[in-house]
Short mmCIF file of C-alpha atoms in Angstrom, two decimals:
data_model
loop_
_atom_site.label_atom_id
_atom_site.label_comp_id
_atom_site.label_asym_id
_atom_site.label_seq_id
_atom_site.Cartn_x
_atom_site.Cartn_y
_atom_site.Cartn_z
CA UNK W 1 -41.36 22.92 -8.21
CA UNK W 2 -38.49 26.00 -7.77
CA UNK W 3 -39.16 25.42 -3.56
CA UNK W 4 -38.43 21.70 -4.90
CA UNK W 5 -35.38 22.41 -6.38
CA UNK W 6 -33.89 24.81 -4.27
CA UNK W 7 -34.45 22.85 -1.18
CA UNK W 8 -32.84 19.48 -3.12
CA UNK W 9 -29.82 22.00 -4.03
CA UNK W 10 -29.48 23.54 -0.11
CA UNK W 11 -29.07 19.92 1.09
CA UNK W 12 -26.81 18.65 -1.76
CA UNK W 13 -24.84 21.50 -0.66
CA UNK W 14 -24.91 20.99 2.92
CA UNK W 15 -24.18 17.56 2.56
CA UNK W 16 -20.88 18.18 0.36
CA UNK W 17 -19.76 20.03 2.35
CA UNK W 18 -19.81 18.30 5.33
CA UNK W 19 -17.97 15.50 3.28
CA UNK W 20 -15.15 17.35 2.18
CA UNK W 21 -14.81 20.12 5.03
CA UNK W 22 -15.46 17.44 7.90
CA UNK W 23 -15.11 13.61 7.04
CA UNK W 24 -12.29 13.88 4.93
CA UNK W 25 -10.07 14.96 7.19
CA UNK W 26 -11.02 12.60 10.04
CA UNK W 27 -7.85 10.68 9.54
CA UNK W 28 -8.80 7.36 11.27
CA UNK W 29 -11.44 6.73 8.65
CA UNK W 30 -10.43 4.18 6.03
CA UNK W 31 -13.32 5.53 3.76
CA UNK W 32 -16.00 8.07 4.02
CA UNK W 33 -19.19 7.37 3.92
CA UNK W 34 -20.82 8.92 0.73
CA UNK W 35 -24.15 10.63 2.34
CA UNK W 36 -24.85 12.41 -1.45
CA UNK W 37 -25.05 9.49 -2.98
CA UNK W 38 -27.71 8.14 -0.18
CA UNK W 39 -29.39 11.43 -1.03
CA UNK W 40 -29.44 10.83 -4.76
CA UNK W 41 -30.91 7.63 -3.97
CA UNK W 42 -33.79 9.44 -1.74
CA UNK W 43 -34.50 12.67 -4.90
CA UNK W 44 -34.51 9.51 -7.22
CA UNK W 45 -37.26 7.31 -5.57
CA UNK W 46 -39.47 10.36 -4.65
CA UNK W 47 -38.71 12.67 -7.31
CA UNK W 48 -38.66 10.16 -10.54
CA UNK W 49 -35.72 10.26 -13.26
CA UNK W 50 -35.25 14.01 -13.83
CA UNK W 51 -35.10 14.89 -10.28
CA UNK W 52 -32.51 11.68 -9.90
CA UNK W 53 -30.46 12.52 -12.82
CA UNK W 54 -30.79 16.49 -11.40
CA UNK W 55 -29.40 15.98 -8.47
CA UNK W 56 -26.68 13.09 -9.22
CA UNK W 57 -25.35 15.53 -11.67
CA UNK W 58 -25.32 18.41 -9.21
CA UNK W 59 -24.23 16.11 -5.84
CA UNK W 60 -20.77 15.20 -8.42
CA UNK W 61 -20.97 18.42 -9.34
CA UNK W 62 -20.34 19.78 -5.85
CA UNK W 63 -17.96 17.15 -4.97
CA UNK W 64 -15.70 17.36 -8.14
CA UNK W 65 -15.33 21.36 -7.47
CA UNK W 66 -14.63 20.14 -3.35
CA UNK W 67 -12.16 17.56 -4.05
CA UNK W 68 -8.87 16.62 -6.59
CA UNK W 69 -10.93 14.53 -8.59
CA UNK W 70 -11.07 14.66 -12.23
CA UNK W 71 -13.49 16.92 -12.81
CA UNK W 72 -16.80 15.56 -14.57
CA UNK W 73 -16.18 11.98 -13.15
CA UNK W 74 -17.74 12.20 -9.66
CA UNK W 75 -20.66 13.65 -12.24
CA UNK W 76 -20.59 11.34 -14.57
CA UNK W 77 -21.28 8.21 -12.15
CA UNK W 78 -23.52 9.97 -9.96
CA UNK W 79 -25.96 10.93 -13.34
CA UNK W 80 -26.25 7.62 -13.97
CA UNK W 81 -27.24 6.45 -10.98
CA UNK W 82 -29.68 9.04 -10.59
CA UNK W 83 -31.16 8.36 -13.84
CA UNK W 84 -31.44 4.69 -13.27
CA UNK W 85 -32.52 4.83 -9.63
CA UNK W 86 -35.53 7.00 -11.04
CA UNK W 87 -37.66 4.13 -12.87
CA UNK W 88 -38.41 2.86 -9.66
CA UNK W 89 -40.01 6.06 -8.19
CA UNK W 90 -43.39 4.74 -7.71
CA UNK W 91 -42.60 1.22 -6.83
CA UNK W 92 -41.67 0.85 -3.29
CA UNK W 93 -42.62 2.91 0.13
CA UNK W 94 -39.66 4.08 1.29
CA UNK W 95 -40.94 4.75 4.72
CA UNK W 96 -39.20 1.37 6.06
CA UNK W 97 -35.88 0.85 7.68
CA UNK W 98 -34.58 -2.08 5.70
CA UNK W 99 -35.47 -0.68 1.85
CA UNK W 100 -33.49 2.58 1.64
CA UNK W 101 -30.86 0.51 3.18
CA UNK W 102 -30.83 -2.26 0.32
CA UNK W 103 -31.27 0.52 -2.51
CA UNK W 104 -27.92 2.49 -0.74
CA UNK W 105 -25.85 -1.11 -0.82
CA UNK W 106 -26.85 -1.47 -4.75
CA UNK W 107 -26.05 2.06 -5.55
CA UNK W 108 -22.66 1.42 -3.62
CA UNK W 109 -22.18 -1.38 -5.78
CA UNK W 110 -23.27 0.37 -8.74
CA UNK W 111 -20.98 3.22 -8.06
CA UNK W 112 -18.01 0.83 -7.32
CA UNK W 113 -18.60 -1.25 -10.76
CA UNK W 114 -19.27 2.53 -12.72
CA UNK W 115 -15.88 4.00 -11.53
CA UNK W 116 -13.97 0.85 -12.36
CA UNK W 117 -15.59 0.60 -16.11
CA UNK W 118 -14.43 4.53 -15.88
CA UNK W 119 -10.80 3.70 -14.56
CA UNK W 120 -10.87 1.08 -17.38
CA UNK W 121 -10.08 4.26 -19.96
CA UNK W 122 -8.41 6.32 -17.58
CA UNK W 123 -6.07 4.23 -15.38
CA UNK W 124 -3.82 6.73 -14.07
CA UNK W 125 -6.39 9.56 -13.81
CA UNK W 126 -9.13 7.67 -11.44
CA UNK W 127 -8.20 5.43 -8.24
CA UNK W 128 -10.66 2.69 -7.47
CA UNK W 129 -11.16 0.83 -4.76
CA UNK W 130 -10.79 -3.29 -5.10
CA UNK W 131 -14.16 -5.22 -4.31
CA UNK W 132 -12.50 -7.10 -1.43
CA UNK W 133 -10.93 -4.05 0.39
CA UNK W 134 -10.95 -2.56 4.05
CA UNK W 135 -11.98 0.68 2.29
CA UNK W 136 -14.88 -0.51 0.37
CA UNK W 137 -16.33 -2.47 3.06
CA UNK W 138 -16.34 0.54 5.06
CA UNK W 139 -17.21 2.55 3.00
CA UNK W 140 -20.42 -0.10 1.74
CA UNK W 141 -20.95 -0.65 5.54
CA UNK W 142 -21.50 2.99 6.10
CA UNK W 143 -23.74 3.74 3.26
CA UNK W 144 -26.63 0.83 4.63
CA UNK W 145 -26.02 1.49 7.86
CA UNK W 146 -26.65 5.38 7.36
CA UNK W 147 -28.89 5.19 4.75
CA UNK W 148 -32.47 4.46 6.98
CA UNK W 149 -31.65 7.49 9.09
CA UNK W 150 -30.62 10.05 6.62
CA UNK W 151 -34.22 8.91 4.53
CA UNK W 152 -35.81 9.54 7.70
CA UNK W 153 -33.92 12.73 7.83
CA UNK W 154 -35.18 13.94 4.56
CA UNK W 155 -38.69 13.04 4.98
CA UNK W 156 -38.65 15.83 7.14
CA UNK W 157 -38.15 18.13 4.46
CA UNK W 158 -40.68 16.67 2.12
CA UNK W 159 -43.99 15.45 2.34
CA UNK W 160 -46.71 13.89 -0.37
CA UNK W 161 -49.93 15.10 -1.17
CA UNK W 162 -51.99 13.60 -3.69
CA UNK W 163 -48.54 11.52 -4.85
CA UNK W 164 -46.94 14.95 -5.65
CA UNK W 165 -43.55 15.71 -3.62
CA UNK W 166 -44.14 19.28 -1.45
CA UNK W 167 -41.96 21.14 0.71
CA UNK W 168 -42.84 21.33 4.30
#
């Protein structure tokens, strides 16, 4: 279980900071593509709620320290998602290319309608995207696009035995 968790908070890590070091400042970019929350999508369905909820709180975590965001909102969202995400950990294989690409588009959705309920009581404090924009179709685009590969990618890292999550 601590092998578990460390590895989950080594790639959380990794992966924002490859956001914010490397794809933020790739200028011709009209959004960047959010590979944490394709990860919190992954620790959800193989991990279950507390794992999801774990490491949404600790991917926002990472990227509200990284970036000028309000601090607690990239958190807040993420948790939620995480938490949610986690009822269906036994439900689907996730060993398929078109699934973890379906679960990243409703998370992106999920994400985009959770930050605009948020921006609802803090309007000048949190910029959201609009549903028809350049920058969320990117960014959505992204997300299902990278999502079977990235899965793939963690598989790597984790196998099951006897429906238990291991390190390899």
């Amino acid at each position: 279980m601590i092998k578990y968790a460390v590895t989950m908070l080594l790639i959380l890590l990794g992966f924002a900071l490859f956001e914010a070091a490397i794809l933020s400042n790739i200028f011709f970019l009209p959004a960047i593509p959010d590979f944490l929350l394709i990860c919190v999508m992954f620790f959800s369905f193989n991990g279950g709620k507390i794992a999801g909820e774990c490491a949404g709180f600790l991917s926002g975590l990472f990227l509200d320290c990284l970036s000028g965001c309000p601090f607690g909102l990239n958190s807040l969202y993420r948790l939620v998602i995480g938490y949610f995400a986690g009822y269906f950990q036994k439900t689907f294989t996730l060993d398929a290319i078109i699934l973890p690409a379906i679960i990243c588009f409703l998370a992106t959705l999920l994400k985009f309608f959770l930050t605009s309920v948020i921006s609802l009581f803090y309007p000048n404090v949190v910029n959201t995207y609009r549903l028809f924009s350049l920058e969320f179709g990117f960014e959505l685009a992204m997300n299902v696009i990278l999502a079977p590969p990235v899965f793939k990618l963690l598989h790597c890292f984790f196998t099951k035995d006897n429906g238990r999550e291991n390190i390899r």
